[in-house]
Amino acid sequence: MTAGTVRRTAAQAIVNFLAVQHSERDGRRRRLIPGMFGIFGHGNVHGLGQALLETDAELPFLPARSEQGMVHVAAAYAKSERRLATYACASSIGPGATNMITGAALATVNRLPVLLLPADYFARRQQGTVLQQLEHPTGGDVSVNDCFRAVSRYFDRITHPEQLLSALPEACRVLTSPSEAGAVVLSLPQDVQAEAYDFPREFFEPRTWPVLRQPPPPEQVRVLAELIGRSERPVIVAGGGVVYSEAEDELRALAARCGIPVTETFAGKGAMRSRGWPAVGGMGTSGNPAANELLRTADLVLCLGTRLTDTQTGSRTLFQRPDARFVAVNTDARDAHKEGALPIVGDLRETLRTLLAVLGESGYTTQAAYREHALQLCAGWEEHVANRQPSRSARPLSQPELVTTLNGFASSGDIVIGAAGTLPTDLLRLWDASGGRDCYLEFGFSCMTHEIPAGIGARLSRPRGEVYVLVGDGSFLMNPSEIFTAVQLGLKITILVVENHRFQSIFGLQQRTAGEGDIGNEFVPLDPFTGRRVAGSLTPDLVQIARGLGAEACRVEREADLLEAIARARADTRTHVVVVAVDSEAPPLPGSGAWRDIPPAEVASDPAAARRRAEYLERAASRRRHP
Ligand SMILES: Cc1ncc(C[n+]2csc(CCOP(=O)(O)OP(=O)(O)O)c2C)c(N)n1
């Protein structure tokens, strides 16, 4: 060891370095990586495992039941922390590593920072083929970890410990970059993890990464103010960027001052923190008809921090005015240019503050007739919602009734989580996020099994308030095992499983786009050789699964029993699972009026297929072609 250096293995250096990294925004400084989740195997127990033992909880280590699950935890934690902190996730080689790929994709799609540390095959290759190695036929340097390249914002393979001197700072830069955040992957060959190097001592000094609020170009903001000033029917689309940049107050101020209705995307759900004018609710295929009608006739669409995916834009059929102008404010230049928008690349909160200052001079507001029209549309939708309050009768609840019952019970500081299936739609439409009742919807990747670990991530970020996880029975059966993680770590969450005995969402899609028959969307017994339905029924006991994993669990059907179960859960410190047997034949909510492009077959034996195709072509023809 020379003066000014400290000898560390690559793995020890990673732990020492990560333990002293901080992020800072608006003068608030916090640990960037408060801990590491992981599952050990022969690929990392001797390396990262030894380093964690050696450094004695400098970086707290937390276990999970699946590698994918722990990435879900980290992503949800990052969302709850507004991207200012995340967890590291470590895996062994081979299957442990590839299990993290889905989580990496989810994080990158949703622009959420996660730091993944998959182990990799030996850099030196003296051992011959090792356990769990995929021998790539044409690339001697290719491992399964190269799959991460497609789903991450930064990937590096550390073949010498000293590479960490540049790789670790670069990883932190990307993790804290508002325009680049996503999965960051440092692939760690087994041998290199245990090899030592003389690192400069100052490399392990505490470091703070400023999360910069990039100011928007003032000229662009002036153009935006002019466009707003000339607009008769402006609508604001609030996306996840509003939440990430903590621009909720500015958004509300802009909407209120100018009389502009605000619609929310899945990621932006709750950005207005209120219900009723000027908040007009969720947009797009899963949104409400009032918000969609306003968008259909909008002459100016102000897109704030949104990726504008097909579920939002009705596969580009939603905005029907040929002269509609788009302006997009985003930290990501690609998003800012979508739909031919006037791009404003910059921090959302800064942009809105500048815009408010510019508009302040003009005194612009929309005309009373437009506001009245918007109010009436919203009132119509609200009436639908109000009429669907759960009846006090003895019949089983429908899923929308479950959502409104939970919403009524939730109080300030509580959060509800949804990700896949029909639940995100009902939450987007029905959940009233006013009064501090947060809602977190992951519908960028819409990944089944995200829900329960996301509850753990939210709980890690917010020690107080209830964390409600809403999950379908299909997603629950795909992987309920992180319940055990919540129990093991004493992180209380309350999971409500909607029992409808099928993949309701895809079953509905199947009927609309493919036809009748068994393709696995219903939980019914099937002949293994024909795939056809056989006599009998199937009722997996979800309560026993939950109890087996250590949770308190019960099954309810009626509103009174549901209320009793969630009151019991609230009063307890343990994780509860409430299986809600819903009436899946109950009439659904009225349609959103927005379409989504899922093309039925052009030729098929089913006589109904021709009609489906003709209807499809008609809707597709209304697709707007943007410059
Ligand atoms: C990992 C993953 N696999 C497949 C899908 C496609 N998919 C979307 S929703 C869904 C069914 C979800 O069923 P359930 O959780 O019971 O919710 P429901 O549709 O009944 O509301 C499927 C298979 C997905 N989103 N994620």
XYZ file of C-alpha atoms and ligand atoms in Angstrom:
653
model
C 0.000 0.000 0.000
C 1.400 3.419 -0.939
C 0.730 6.651 0.938
C -2.682 8.117 0.159
C -4.095 4.818 -0.974
C -6.170 2.142 0.641
C -6.143 -1.476 -0.493
C -9.605 -2.835 -1.149
C -11.119 -5.651 -3.155
C -13.381 -4.498 -5.970
C -16.402 -5.610 -3.934
C -15.207 -3.815 -0.790
C -14.565 -0.678 -2.826
C -18.127 -0.778 -4.185
C -19.621 -1.056 -0.699
C -17.323 1.629 0.781
C -18.050 3.974 -2.100
C -21.833 3.520 -2.216
C -22.146 3.986 1.546
C -20.962 7.614 1.316
C -22.813 8.840 -1.787
C -25.518 11.453 -1.359
C -27.952 13.275 -3.592
C -28.985 16.865 -3.109
C -31.807 18.929 -4.541
C -33.216 22.231 -3.321
C -30.760 22.172 -0.429
C -31.954 18.786 0.854
C -29.219 16.169 1.095
C -29.841 12.469 1.632
C -28.142 9.126 1.127
C -28.324 8.171 -2.511
C -28.102 4.441 -1.735
C -29.435 3.714 1.756
C -28.892 -0.026 1.430
C -28.442 -3.074 -0.743
C -30.910 -5.840 -1.509
C -29.437 -9.095 -2.659
C -29.478 -12.828 -3.088
C -26.144 -14.606 -2.887
C -24.762 -17.519 -4.837
C -21.329 -18.804 -5.766
C -20.965 -15.803 -8.078
C -21.010 -13.135 -5.376
C -21.006 -14.540 -1.835
C -17.201 -14.519 -1.712
C -17.080 -11.018 -3.225
C -19.932 -8.671 -2.382
C -21.001 -10.974 0.465
C -17.568 -10.800 2.086
C -17.437 -7.030 1.517
C -20.735 -6.497 3.321
C -19.543 -8.563 6.269
C -16.202 -6.739 6.285
C -17.754 -3.281 6.244
C -20.208 -4.149 9.021
C -23.503 -2.567 7.940
C -22.004 0.583 6.441
C -24.408 -0.315 3.671
C -27.331 -2.182 5.294
C -28.076 -5.464 3.534
C -31.645 -6.645 3.004
C -32.746 -9.995 1.549
C -35.597 -10.618 -0.886
C -37.252 -13.763 -2.201
C -36.587 -13.147 -5.873
C -34.122 -11.013 -7.794
C -36.926 -9.507 -9.856
C -38.798 -8.673 -6.665
C -35.913 -6.737 -5.186
C -35.600 -4.566 -8.288
C -39.324 -3.816 -8.017
C -38.735 -2.746 -4.415
C -35.891 -0.438 -5.470
C -37.881 1.099 -8.352
C -40.932 1.823 -6.195
C -38.716 3.237 -3.468
C -37.073 5.520 -6.047
C -40.471 6.714 -7.249
C -41.583 7.438 -3.710
C -38.313 9.322 -3.127
C -38.876 11.372 -6.305
C -35.787 9.751 -7.847
C -33.434 11.196 -5.251
C -32.527 7.826 -3.717
C -32.657 4.163 -4.646
C -31.428 0.768 -3.504
C -28.614 -1.313 -4.946
C -29.584 -4.864 -5.935
C -26.986 -7.634 -6.046
C -27.351 -11.036 -7.646
C -25.254 -14.088 -8.342
C -24.378 -15.153 -11.882
C -26.633 -16.758 -14.497
C -30.269 -17.127 -13.412
C -29.922 -14.705 -10.506
C -28.673 -12.071 -12.900
C -31.226 -12.696 -15.645
C -34.008 -12.621 -13.047
C -33.240 -8.908 -12.664
C -33.727 -8.085 -16.348
C -37.489 -7.580 -16.106
C -36.983 -5.237 -13.160
C -34.303 -3.350 -15.066
C -36.675 -2.863 -17.997
C -39.430 -1.642 -15.685
C -37.085 0.906 -14.118
C -35.758 2.146 -17.451
C -39.222 2.379 -19.030
C -40.481 4.370 -16.048
C -37.285 6.468 -15.866
C -36.654 5.316 -12.309
C -33.091 4.919 -11.014
C -32.019 1.476 -9.772
C -28.452 0.232 -9.313
C -28.002 -3.401 -10.297
C -24.905 -5.414 -9.445
C -25.198 -8.810 -11.180
C -22.231 -11.142 -10.820
C -20.618 -12.335 -14.060
C -18.423 -15.218 -15.250
C -14.694 -15.101 -14.515
C -12.818 -12.375 -16.374
C -9.690 -14.568 -16.553
C -11.448 -17.720 -17.802
C -8.786 -20.092 -16.405
C -11.489 -22.273 -14.852
C -12.994 -23.516 -18.063
C -16.760 -23.433 -18.286
C -18.271 -22.561 -14.921
C -21.602 -23.481 -13.400
C -24.449 -21.412 -14.907
C -22.338 -20.172 -17.825
C -23.948 -19.736 -21.205
C -21.260 -20.481 -23.788
C -22.070 -18.071 -26.525
C -21.424 -19.673 -29.916
C -19.880 -16.639 -31.588
C -18.763 -14.276 -28.825
C -16.198 -15.392 -26.263
C -16.756 -12.198 -24.298
C -20.585 -12.415 -24.284
C -22.401 -13.455 -21.124
C -26.078 -13.518 -20.206
C -25.487 -10.144 -18.547
C -25.228 -8.566 -21.987
C -29.032 -8.834 -22.026
C -28.977 -5.904 -19.601
C -27.603 -3.629 -22.311
C -31.001 -3.481 -23.986
C -32.836 -2.497 -20.816
C -30.461 -0.176 -18.980
C -29.302 3.428 -19.242
C -25.734 2.548 -18.356
C -23.954 -0.796 -18.475
C -20.370 -1.558 -17.575
C -18.463 -4.773 -17.013
C -15.739 -4.411 -14.408
C -12.831 -6.556 -15.574
C -10.224 -4.802 -13.376
C -10.887 -3.303 -9.927
C -9.402 0.056 -10.925
C -12.160 0.509 -13.512
C -14.381 1.304 -10.553
C -12.624 4.662 -10.264
C -14.575 5.792 -13.311
C -17.489 3.324 -13.366
C -18.871 4.085 -9.892
C -18.966 7.882 -10.343
C -20.516 7.424 -13.778
C -23.135 5.108 -12.268
C -24.033 7.767 -9.689
C -24.131 10.481 -12.334
C -26.660 8.533 -14.392
C -28.703 7.542 -11.321
C -29.070 11.199 -10.327
C -29.570 12.577 -13.830
C -33.179 13.746 -14.387
C -32.848 13.079 -18.121
C -31.026 9.744 -17.983
C -32.415 7.957 -14.927
C -33.142 4.266 -15.358
C -31.389 0.996 -14.614
C -27.638 1.282 -14.078
C -25.819 -2.045 -14.290
C -22.321 -2.836 -13.113
C -21.575 -6.400 -14.116
C -19.115 -7.971 -11.684
C -17.041 -11.007 -12.779
C -16.586 -13.497 -9.949
C -12.798 -13.266 -9.806
C -12.598 -9.478 -10.063
C -14.921 -9.004 -7.082
C -12.283 -10.585 -4.830
C -9.215 -8.918 -6.393
C -7.604 -5.981 -4.632
C -6.297 -2.632 -5.790
C -4.740 0.411 -4.093
C -7.579 2.930 -4.352
C -6.881 6.602 -3.685
C -8.111 7.349 -0.171
C -10.160 10.333 -1.348
C -12.231 8.025 -3.558
C -14.051 6.979 -0.386
C -14.664 10.479 0.914
C -18.386 11.396 1.176
C -19.663 12.839 -2.071
C -22.804 14.733 -2.974
C -24.456 14.531 -6.382
C -26.468 17.636 -7.178
C -29.759 16.798 -8.891
C -29.894 19.831 -11.074
C -32.996 21.697 -12.094
C -32.133 22.602 -15.653
C -33.664 25.988 -16.479
C -35.794 26.034 -19.657
C -34.747 28.255 -22.566
C -36.541 31.568 -21.725
C -37.397 32.183 -25.390
C -39.288 28.868 -25.592
C -41.247 29.698 -22.460
C -42.268 33.030 -23.971
C -43.478 31.208 -27.097
C -45.433 28.841 -24.852
C -47.003 31.781 -23.018
C -48.034 33.252 -26.390
C -49.551 29.931 -27.478
C -51.510 29.734 -24.243
C -52.608 33.344 -24.716
C -54.001 32.549 -28.176
C -55.560 29.238 -27.158
C -59.294 28.858 -26.657
C -59.361 25.256 -25.527
C -56.089 24.399 -23.800
C -55.663 21.188 -21.788
C -52.752 20.205 -19.563
C -51.543 16.606 -19.492
C -49.773 15.924 -16.188
C -47.327 13.000 -16.311
C -44.891 11.388 -13.911
C -42.430 14.233 -14.476
C -44.662 16.489 -12.354
C -44.235 14.096 -9.445
C -40.500 13.559 -9.998
C -39.751 17.275 -10.105
C -42.124 18.082 -7.204
C -44.004 20.561 -9.367
C -47.479 19.862 -7.947
C -47.966 23.306 -6.420
C -46.874 25.089 -9.598
C -49.145 22.859 -11.692
C -52.132 23.685 -9.523
C -51.255 27.379 -9.583
C -51.023 27.414 -13.394
C -54.297 25.554 -13.836
C -56.161 27.721 -11.335
C -54.759 31.034 -12.537
C -55.395 30.357 -16.230
C -58.516 28.202 -15.936
C -56.929 25.289 -17.793
C -58.239 21.765 -17.149
C -55.619 19.212 -16.073
C -55.788 15.545 -16.949
C -53.460 12.959 -15.452
C -51.590 9.994 -16.907
C -50.969 6.798 -14.932
C -47.552 8.001 -13.741
C -48.974 11.445 -13.046
C -51.955 10.100 -11.085
C -52.549 12.307 -8.069
C -50.312 15.136 -9.338
C -53.187 17.592 -8.833
C -53.791 16.208 -5.322
C -57.428 17.073 -5.793
C -60.600 16.020 -7.528
C -62.901 18.349 -9.407
C -62.148 21.440 -11.439
C -59.555 22.137 -12.708
C -58.531 18.475 -12.153
C -60.520 16.491 -14.704
C -59.103 13.025 -13.930
C -57.365 10.329 -15.918
C -56.969 10.446 -19.687
C -56.756 7.914 -22.502
C -58.027 4.384 -22.893
C -58.239 3.910 -19.132
C -59.297 7.459 -18.409
C -62.703 9.046 -18.109
C -64.935 10.274 -20.931
C -64.931 13.903 -19.711
C -61.147 14.274 -19.821
C -61.030 12.538 -23.192
C -63.713 14.773 -24.670
C -61.718 17.834 -23.640
C -58.596 16.384 -25.259
C -60.505 15.490 -28.410
C -61.383 19.121 -28.990
C -58.278 20.751 -27.478
C -56.475 23.334 -29.597
C -53.424 23.314 -27.319
C -52.148 20.264 -25.456
C -49.554 21.122 -22.858
C -47.708 17.883 -22.085
C -45.877 18.067 -18.771
C -43.411 15.286 -18.009
C -45.156 12.568 -19.984
C -44.038 9.866 -22.410
C -47.381 9.918 -24.261
C -47.812 6.183 -24.725
C -50.684 4.574 -26.606
C -52.866 4.117 -23.527
C -52.727 7.896 -23.090
C -53.119 9.009 -26.686
C -55.632 6.350 -27.756
C -52.907 5.154 -30.128
C -52.899 8.696 -31.581
C -56.642 8.840 -32.184
C -57.508 10.979 -29.185
C -56.483 14.438 -30.340
C -58.881 15.111 -33.177
C -58.442 18.782 -34.011
C -56.230 19.064 -37.088
C -54.938 22.423 -35.862
C -54.143 21.201 -32.339
C -50.726 22.390 -31.163
C -48.585 20.438 -28.744
C -46.029 21.784 -26.325
C -44.014 19.328 -24.261
C -41.920 20.133 -21.224
C -39.560 17.347 -20.313
C -36.046 16.712 -19.049
C -35.780 14.056 -21.755
C -35.366 15.534 -25.229
C -37.008 12.546 -26.930
C -40.189 12.985 -24.909
C -40.144 16.735 -25.470
C -40.272 16.205 -29.243
C -43.124 13.677 -29.358
C -46.256 14.471 -31.373
C -44.391 17.257 -33.130
C -44.524 19.342 -29.981
C -42.774 22.612 -29.360
C -40.016 21.094 -27.233
C -39.028 22.662 -23.937
C -36.184 20.660 -22.479
C -35.760 21.531 -18.841
C -36.872 20.997 -15.301
C -40.633 21.048 -15.000
C -40.900 23.022 -11.782
C -38.483 25.663 -13.061
C -40.364 25.872 -16.355
C -43.727 26.295 -14.662
C -42.340 28.966 -12.356
C -40.925 30.878 -15.314
C -44.175 30.432 -17.224
C -46.250 31.652 -14.291
C -44.068 34.758 -14.073
C -44.472 35.462 -17.805
C -48.222 34.777 -17.749
C -48.620 36.916 -14.651
C -48.016 39.962 -16.804
C -50.652 38.951 -19.361
C -53.518 38.082 -17.000
C -54.629 35.368 -19.447
C -57.480 33.095 -18.514
C -59.697 30.765 -20.560
C -63.170 31.967 -21.421
C -66.001 31.311 -18.980
C -67.920 29.303 -21.595
C -65.040 26.850 -21.982
C -64.670 26.426 -18.247
C -68.423 25.911 -17.919
C -68.321 23.278 -20.681
C -65.469 21.464 -18.916
C -67.268 21.645 -15.593
C -70.394 20.135 -17.072
C -68.467 17.273 -18.655
C -66.803 16.532 -15.343
C -70.075 16.761 -13.432
C -71.531 14.121 -15.753
C -68.655 11.765 -15.004
C -68.740 12.488 -11.280
C -72.421 11.597 -11.271
C -71.577 8.182 -12.700
C -68.975 7.705 -9.998
C -71.263 8.868 -7.204
C -73.997 6.509 -8.370
C -71.600 3.639 -7.997
C -70.991 4.012 -4.293
C -71.232 0.557 -2.745
C -74.730 -0.417 -1.810
C -75.166 -1.449 1.796
C -76.874 -4.626 0.627
C -75.574 -8.084 1.270
C -74.319 -8.689 -2.267
C -70.603 -9.083 -3.066
C -68.675 -5.968 -4.023
C -67.629 -5.222 -7.556
C -64.019 -4.179 -8.138
C -64.894 -0.475 -8.634
C -66.848 -0.622 -5.378
C -63.834 -2.118 -3.645
C -61.738 0.833 -4.888
C -64.233 3.460 -3.696
C -64.687 1.724 -0.338
C -60.939 1.652 0.274
C -60.667 5.254 -0.920
C -63.312 6.321 1.576
C -61.507 4.496 4.374
C -57.993 5.779 3.497
C -56.706 8.852 5.265
C -53.959 11.415 4.830
C -50.519 9.819 4.485
C -51.873 6.546 3.081
C -50.857 5.305 -0.361
C -52.470 2.827 -2.732
C -50.476 0.894 -5.342
C -51.537 -0.782 -8.578
C -49.665 -2.067 -11.613
C -51.204 -4.687 -13.909
C -54.602 -5.956 -15.010
C -57.817 -3.994 -14.613
C -56.985 -2.412 -11.247
C -54.843 0.475 -12.554
C -57.777 1.520 -14.765
C -60.214 1.571 -11.863
C -57.684 3.384 -9.679
C -56.945 5.969 -12.375
C -60.639 6.611 -12.803
C -61.959 6.345 -9.275
C -59.245 7.013 -6.711
C -59.594 10.454 -5.210
C -56.057 11.488 -4.289
C -57.148 14.582 -2.387
C -56.529 14.893 1.333
C -53.087 13.299 1.145
C -54.332 9.901 -0.091
C -51.570 9.048 -2.536
C -51.827 6.745 -5.508
C -48.887 5.078 -7.244
C -49.634 3.382 -10.564
C -46.970 1.555 -12.559
C -48.432 1.366 -16.047
C -45.320 2.161 -18.057
C -44.222 -1.491 -18.043
C -47.404 -2.657 -16.306
C -45.584 -5.591 -14.843
C -47.476 -8.321 -13.014
C -45.796 -9.052 -9.655
C -44.648 -5.444 -9.253
C -47.381 -4.666 -6.765
C -46.297 -6.434 -3.562
C -42.581 -5.514 -3.712
C -43.659 -1.981 -4.692
C -45.547 -1.893 -1.407
C -42.316 -2.777 0.385
C -40.471 -0.012 -1.513
C -43.142 2.516 -0.594
C -43.049 1.413 3.046
C -39.247 1.815 3.167
C -39.716 5.368 1.945
C -42.609 6.310 4.224
C -42.588 4.892 7.727
C -46.013 6.334 8.567
C -49.407 5.914 6.939
C -50.917 2.772 5.501
C -49.495 1.183 2.348
C -52.302 -0.508 0.404
C -51.330 -2.875 -2.391
C -54.119 -3.723 -4.824
C -53.357 -6.813 -6.865
C -55.321 -9.189 -9.076
C -55.426 -12.903 -8.266
C -53.485 -13.594 -11.480
C -50.619 -11.310 -10.530
C -50.747 -12.594 -6.947
C -50.400 -16.202 -8.111
C -47.499 -15.263 -10.382
C -45.387 -14.415 -7.365
C -46.741 -13.794 -3.880
C -43.409 -14.612 -2.267
C -42.277 -11.073 -1.383
C -44.976 -11.209 1.317
C -42.337 -13.187 3.199
C -39.852 -10.325 2.670
C -42.326 -7.843 4.163
C -42.823 -10.199 7.108
C -39.094 -10.887 7.509
C -38.214 -7.185 7.518
C -41.188 -6.174 9.657
C -42.321 -3.795 6.909
C -46.070 -3.684 7.278
C -48.170 -3.504 4.137
C -51.827 -4.307 3.547
C -52.479 -6.312 0.401
C -55.946 -6.521 -1.124
C -56.174 -9.352 -3.638
C -59.034 -9.127 -6.105
C -60.342 -12.637 -6.593
C -62.118 -12.931 -9.924
C -60.693 -16.325 -10.944
C -59.282 -15.068 -14.197
C -57.037 -12.636 -16.013
C -60.023 -10.311 -16.293
C -58.242 -7.676 -18.371
C -56.853 -10.066 -20.960
C -60.020 -12.159 -20.951
C -61.902 -9.012 -21.994
C -59.301 -8.200 -24.633
C -59.453 -11.764 -25.915
C -63.184 -11.476 -26.427
C -62.862 -8.138 -28.199
C -59.909 -9.001 -30.436
C -59.472 -12.783 -30.690
C -62.653 -14.708 -29.925
C -64.081 -17.263 -27.482
C -62.191 -20.317 -26.227
C -59.574 -21.365 -23.716
C -56.205 -19.692 -23.971
C -55.458 -19.659 -20.292
C -57.229 -16.477 -19.277
C -59.611 -18.221 -16.882
C -58.712 -20.321 -13.865
C -60.498 -23.471 -15.044
C -59.277 -27.068 -15.253
C -57.794 -27.920 -18.662
C -56.804 -31.098 -20.415
C -52.991 -30.979 -20.692
C -52.919 -32.561 -24.144
C -55.717 -30.647 -25.875
C -55.645 -27.456 -23.806
C -59.442 -27.663 -23.675
C -61.637 -27.138 -20.632
C -62.627 -30.196 -18.633
C -65.321 -30.579 -15.991
C -64.845 -29.130 -12.538
C -63.700 -25.890 -11.004
C -60.540 -24.497 -9.453
C -60.339 -22.294 -6.416
C -56.756 -21.784 -5.272
C -56.797 -20.880 -1.578
C -55.120 -17.478 -1.605
C -55.688 -17.005 2.123
C -53.661 -20.131 2.877
C -50.892 -18.977 0.546
C -50.706 -15.651 2.387
C -50.817 -17.306 5.815
C -48.157 -19.758 4.713
C -45.879 -16.820 3.958
C -46.438 -15.339 7.413
C -49.140 -12.733 6.820
C -52.424 -12.321 8.615
C -55.069 -13.195 6.062
C -58.803 -13.375 5.532
C -61.340 -13.519 2.700
C -64.266 -11.113 2.381
C -67.101 -10.524 -0.063
C -69.203 -7.711 1.329
C -68.536 -4.095 2.097
C -69.032 -4.415 5.861
C -66.573 -7.325 6.060
C -64.040 -5.463 3.929
C -64.254 -2.426 6.194
C -63.805 -4.621 9.238
C -60.775 -6.348 7.695
C -59.007 -3.107 6.733
C -59.778 -1.573 10.115
C -58.190 -4.638 11.742
C -55.165 -4.268 9.474
C -54.824 -0.571 10.259
C -54.816 -1.276 13.981
C -52.106 -3.943 13.603
C -48.368 -3.719 12.985
C -48.257 -6.867 10.858
C -48.684 -7.417 7.140
C -52.244 -8.322 6.229
C -53.683 -9.915 3.119
C -57.386 -9.413 2.435
C -58.694 -11.556 -0.397
C -61.748 -9.812 -1.821
C -64.059 -12.128 -3.737
C -65.536 -9.634 -6.188
C -68.581 -9.923 -8.379
C -66.841 -10.109 -11.751
C -70.147 -10.081 -13.623
C -71.073 -6.644 -12.205
C -71.575 -4.030 -14.946
C -68.307 -2.251 -15.732
C -67.804 1.507 -15.534
C -68.879 3.449 -18.622
C -66.322 3.386 -21.432
C -63.617 6.041 -21.680
C -64.428 6.814 -25.289
C -60.749 6.381 -26.159
C -59.482 3.597 -28.358
C -56.311 1.545 -28.340
C -54.696 -0.131 -31.301
C -54.852 -3.911 -30.884
C -55.348 -5.308 -34.388
C -57.707 -8.293 -34.824
C -56.800 -10.951 -37.426
C -57.206 -9.988 -41.076
C -58.374 -13.504 -41.947
C -60.105 -15.927 -39.570
C -62.666 -18.749 -39.613
C -64.762 -17.037 -36.931
C -67.571 -15.094 -38.717
C -67.350 -12.360 -36.059
C -63.715 -11.724 -37.020
C -64.588 -9.817 -40.208
C -66.765 -7.403 -38.218
C -64.019 -6.943 -35.622
C -61.499 -6.188 -38.351
C -63.808 -3.717 -40.111
C -64.463 -1.850 -36.848
C -60.765 -1.824 -36.167
C -59.906 -0.337 -39.557
C -62.517 2.357 -39.095
C -61.083 3.444 -35.737
C -57.511 3.188 -36.992
C -58.377 5.537 -39.870
C -58.999 8.315 -37.367
C -55.394 8.108 -36.228
C -53.738 11.469 -36.299
C -50.550 11.738 -38.320
C -48.277 14.098 -36.517
C -45.403 15.900 -38.163
C -45.228 -10.176 -16.160
C -46.430 -9.960 -17.018
N -46.884 -10.974 -17.787
C -47.959 -10.795 -18.575
C -48.618 -9.608 -18.611
C -49.832 -9.437 -19.528
N -51.008 -9.251 -18.652
C -51.479 -8.019 -18.365
S -52.717 -8.063 -17.287
C -52.692 -9.741 -17.210
C -53.648 -10.478 -16.316
C -53.673 -9.964 -14.915
O -54.555 -10.742 -14.159
P -54.957 -10.313 -12.712
O -53.748 -9.954 -11.936
O -55.816 -11.370 -12.131
O -55.761 -8.962 -12.907
P -57.162 -8.771 -13.700
O -56.830 -8.732 -15.162
O -58.043 -9.888 -13.333
O -57.629 -7.437 -13.225
C -51.708 -10.261 -18.031
C -51.442 -11.711 -18.206
C -48.092 -8.568 -17.815
N -48.623 -7.357 -17.800
N -47.029 -8.783 -17.007
